[in-house]
Amino acid sequence: MFAQQLANGLVLGATYALFALGFTLMVGVLRVINLTYGFYFTLGALVALAGCRDLGLSLWLALPLGMLAAGLAAVIIDTALLTPLRRARAPELASLMVTLGAVLLLYSVLSMGLGTEIRRFPLGTLPAGAVMLGEVRLGAAQILIVVTTLVMVLGLWVLLSRTRLGLALRAVAENPDAASLMAISVPRMVMATSLLSGVLAGAAGVLIGLNQNAIQPYMGETMMLRGFAVIIIGGLGDVRGAVAAGLVLGVAEVMAAGYIDSMVKDGVAFTLMVLVLWLKPAGLLGRARVTRA
Amino acid sequence: MPIWLDDFLWTYQTLIHSLGINGLLALSMYVVLAVGQLSLGQAAFMGLGAYTGALLSLHTGLPFALVLAGSAVVPVLAAAAVGLPTLRLTGVYLAIATIGLGEVLRVIYVNAEITGGALGLGGIPGRSATWIILLLLAGALGGVWLVGRSRFGRAMEAMRGDQTAAAVIGVNVPAYHLGALLASAALAGVAGALSAHSSTFISPDDYAFEAAVTILSFAILGGIGSPLGPVVGALVLTLLPELLRPLHDFRGVFNGLIIVLVVLFLPRGILPWPMTRLRKPL
Amino acid sequence: MTALLEVSRASKQYRGLAAVDDVSFTVEAGRVHGLIGPNGAGKTTLFNLISGLVPLDEGNILFEGRDIAPLPIHARAGLGIARTFQNIRIFEDMTVLETVAAGAHARLSAPFWHCLLGLPRSRAEERRVAAEALEALEFVGLADRAQTRAGDLAYGEQRRLEIARGLASRPRLLLLDEPAAGMNPHETADLACLLRRVCERGVTLLLVEHDMGFIMTLCCRLTVLNFGRRIACGTPQEVRTNPAVIEAYLGTKAAARLAARAGREEGWQ
Ligand SMILES: Nc1ncnc2c1ncn2[C@@H]1O[C@H](COP(=O)(O)OP(=O)(O)OP(=O)(O)O)[C@@H](O)[C@H]1O
Ligand SMILES: [Mg+2]
């Protein structure tokens, strides 16, 4: 029982970590809380769903398609809304506000176009089987999520720490002005970050959509509430912290639902977030840049 | 009261009430923006005020003034719990912390028995007379205006320009952040209670994300040069959908678009003029 | 002579880099004290420590004999410390007059309730502030720009506005971080004149500057930093001939050459 709960919690936590990965990257490198992030998540899921259902594509074609669509949307929106503000050196709250307006706009358009009813992937998109590990049962979607999260976290880690692109991204995160003096094209790095984050959001959307098998325009919005908690608990812009925070949150939610009441589950993220703000504002691992007034 | 005025008030009562209430909400947003912070919890504070007020009216015999006071206190406590730890941090922390508040409260409203669950609370006595709403709006506007014109307003404007430089000239930045947040929560709470006692029915979905964004759009459209800006913004955005019916169905699109366009192209809003405090003495 | 400011064994590290490393010096009241050193020596960091923008790692800072290290930033203005910034930090959207009035914030006392209700006491105080702010603007020569938006001022004017804002709090100590940077020789001369008048008003100045001529004409004592450490302290004359200072500014080779020449000159006599 406990083992199964723990496993469920870790899988749920993996979805949160997977979701927050791209969000953290945006926060860390671009230094902006981009509230449209949840929309890329929704978009990835919807595009992959359309691919599977209407075009009859296999999941392995629909997944990259969803990722690509989400990545492109992220680049377009960032270029249209945030680049002008960056150029004008507007305060960070202006960028937050613009993305807030944009996200309301995008969701409203989407739900007017598609309606808000719940859509599902066709049966057989994933094999139906499950694996037993001792007494712990894991479904195909869950395994897929855990594996993808692992692959993406590793991939992102290799990218950031072992490649020239990663070095450039870290330089931009550290100090954009200094980076541009070192002949790094900051606008290109900004685009690369948006693309990468969007792609990660899209992947998370497809996989989490498969796991929950309930896809509707506002799914990204619900997820964002977990995303905020994860980036605060992990520390703003701290990728490793976000992964840890995602797992902690997932386990905490499942345990709270199992041992207290299923009703409290939705309050766990917020409660943990406020606790971290009170006790450890630099995040669980204590490495986030916390600017004090 | 002349007959025609009575008629007019009766016909447009709902609209006048929502103008006044939205004006108060816009002011509550202004108070936070004026110190260079952003709260996305105004709808949540409003909801707390609405539920507190409704429950007080339904279950106690308190006079309306005390009901309103109670509706101000509860959101202030919530604001303190969420806002206190973020006061010394950059503004994004407050924005993120408050964005989650509304959702948690919604979960509570939906699940708790006393709040009437997902169906909401009905049968709230219609105690919000038009004059009470307009008087409170005028009082709040006057108070915010006078504070804005004083040394406190100048300190706030300085913080908005450069927080570090403001601290160096002696402005206690965290204290201003806290004061503004609490005042704003109180205003939003009162507005919530007024709206509950005006519509006589409230439900958990009235105070969700979209309401928070709408309140922000009032302030952004009007601009934060002076407290008049947000109130005018609320006026425009409340009247427009009434005049242009089709806008009603596109409220989300419209409010979102307003924020995007104004932040990008009109960063000072439609009433950009700052308050004049000092004139050069002759 | 009493020490107005006493920095003792102050240290500040940024990720292992010692920006300020075990620095001690005292600034005496009524003087112009210079703080010099090559780029990255830690001068601005030291200012940030004194004004409280960054916390000290070690050491302490006494102002009029009182340890100010634990005080928050805003409390230091009330004690009589004001500063300007290397990269000008003005409130761009405020008028010049308002900016200077804001500088007086720490001295104002009208209670919140008076302001909320618009009572006479707060209005009287506002009138007084306006007059004082205008006087400060006249002092720095910006009176005719009083109603201009601060962000619209020319560069040199913005520097003077920052000084006026600092003076508005009637400080005992004014920290100036490269006030002459980016000014032409004429403006620099005007500035030197202005700073002398500030000093005559009883304000002690701690001055960071790269323009040596400017420093030498104004300061009666100098503290020299290099790589975060204090390498010299003394009168301009003493500092100018100090080999460690010459080495820090000109590099080892030049220092050796100068030393050799000094040796030859001595040989002739
Ligand atoms: N916030 C910071 N984070 C990391 N390093 C910093 C920070 N501020 C200063 N430093 C480093 O500390 C050292 C001292 O910097 P500081 O700005 O005090 O020098 P300075 O003497 O004022 O130089 P300059 O004459 O160029 O103004 C430099 O190496 C700088 O890179
Ligand atoms: Mg410097």
PDB file of C-alpha atoms and ligand atoms in Angstrom, chain C residues 14 17-19 37-46 86 177-178 208 210, ligand 1:
ATOM      1  CA  TYR C  14      31.276  37.372  -4.170  1.00  0.00           C
ATOM      2  CA  LEU C  17      36.116  36.577  -5.114  1.00  0.00           C
ATOM      3  CA  ALA C  18      37.180  38.955  -2.374  1.00  0.00           C
ATOM      4  CA  ALA C  19      35.693  42.226  -3.580  1.00  0.00           C
ATOM      5  CA  GLY C  37      42.053  52.349  -6.926  1.00  0.00           C
ATOM      6  CA  PRO C  38      42.087  50.712 -10.357  1.00  0.00           C
ATOM      7  CA  ASN C  39      38.921  49.268 -11.936  1.00  0.00           C
ATOM      8  CA  GLY C  40      37.442  46.444  -9.904  1.00  0.00           C
ATOM      9  CA  ALA C  41      39.387  47.430  -6.797  1.00  0.00           C
ATOM     10  CA  GLY C  42      36.265  47.261  -4.655  1.00  0.00           C
ATOM     11  CA  LYS C  43      35.443  50.947  -4.227  1.00  0.00           C
ATOM     12  CA  THR C  44      31.794  50.669  -5.180  1.00  0.00           C
ATOM     13  CA  THR C  45      31.442  47.513  -3.103  1.00  0.00           C
ATOM     14  CA  LEU C  46      32.787  49.411  -0.122  1.00  0.00           C
ATOM     15  CA  GLN C  86      28.323  55.349 -10.200  1.00  0.00           C
ATOM     16  CA  ASP C 177      30.828  57.405  -6.520  1.00  0.00           C
ATOM     17  CA  GLU C 178      32.716  58.845  -9.504  1.00  0.00           C
ATOM     18  CA  VAL C 208      35.611  57.823  -5.346  1.00  0.00           C
ATOM     19  CA  HIS C 210      39.437  58.080 -11.331  1.00  0.00           C
TER      20      HIS C 210
HETATM   21  N1  LIG D   1      27.034  41.939  -7.310  1.00  0.00           N
HETATM   22  C1  LIG D   1      28.230  41.407  -7.624  1.00  0.00           C
HETATM   23  N2  LIG D   1      28.321  40.093  -7.907  1.00  0.00           N
HETATM   24  C2  LIG D   1      29.509  39.543  -8.218  1.00  0.00           C
HETATM   25  N3  LIG D   1      30.657  40.206  -8.262  1.00  0.00           N
HETATM   26  C3  LIG D   1      30.642  41.529  -8.000  1.00  0.00           C
HETATM   27  C4  LIG D   1      29.424  42.190  -7.666  1.00  0.00           C
HETATM   28  N4  LIG D   1      29.701  43.494  -7.449  1.00  0.00           N
HETATM   29  C5  LIG D   1      31.031  43.637  -7.639  1.00  0.00           C
HETATM   30  N5  LIG D   1      31.602  42.457  -7.964  1.00  0.00           N
HETATM   31  C6  LIG D   1      33.024  42.242  -8.200  1.00  0.00           C
HETATM   32  O1  LIG D   1      33.737  42.795  -7.133  1.00  0.00           O
HETATM   33  C7  LIG D   1      34.910  43.447  -7.597  1.00  0.00           C
HETATM   34  C8  LIG D   1      34.931  44.876  -7.118  1.00  0.00           C
HETATM   35  O2  LIG D   1      33.930  45.591  -7.811  1.00  0.00           O
HETATM   36  P1  LIG D   1      33.615  47.112  -7.564  1.00  0.00           P
HETATM   37  O3  LIG D   1      32.458  47.465  -8.422  1.00  0.00           O
HETATM   38  O4  LIG D   1      33.513  47.366  -6.124  1.00  0.00           O
HETATM   39  O5  LIG D   1      34.914  47.824  -8.136  1.00  0.00           O
HETATM   40  P2  LIG D   1      35.209  49.352  -8.319  1.00  0.00           P
HETATM   41  O6  LIG D   1      36.443  49.613  -7.558  1.00  0.00           O
HETATM   42  O7  LIG D   1      34.027  50.164  -8.007  1.00  0.00           O
HETATM   43  O8  LIG D   1      35.538  49.434  -9.857  1.00  0.00           O
HETATM   44  P3  LIG D   1      35.234  50.576 -10.922  1.00  0.00           P
HETATM   45  O9  LIG D   1      36.326  51.566 -10.804  1.00  0.00           O
HETATM   46  O10 LIG D   1      35.274  49.879 -12.220  1.00  0.00           O
HETATM   47  O11 LIG D   1      33.899  51.129 -10.598  1.00  0.00           O
HETATM   48  C9  LIG D   1      34.919  43.323  -9.094  1.00  0.00           C
HETATM   49  O12 LIG D   1      35.775  42.253  -9.436  1.00  0.00           O
HETATM   50  C10 LIG D   1      33.499  42.980  -9.440  1.00  0.00           C
HETATM   51  O13 LIG D   1      33.447  42.154 -10.566  1.00  0.00           O
END
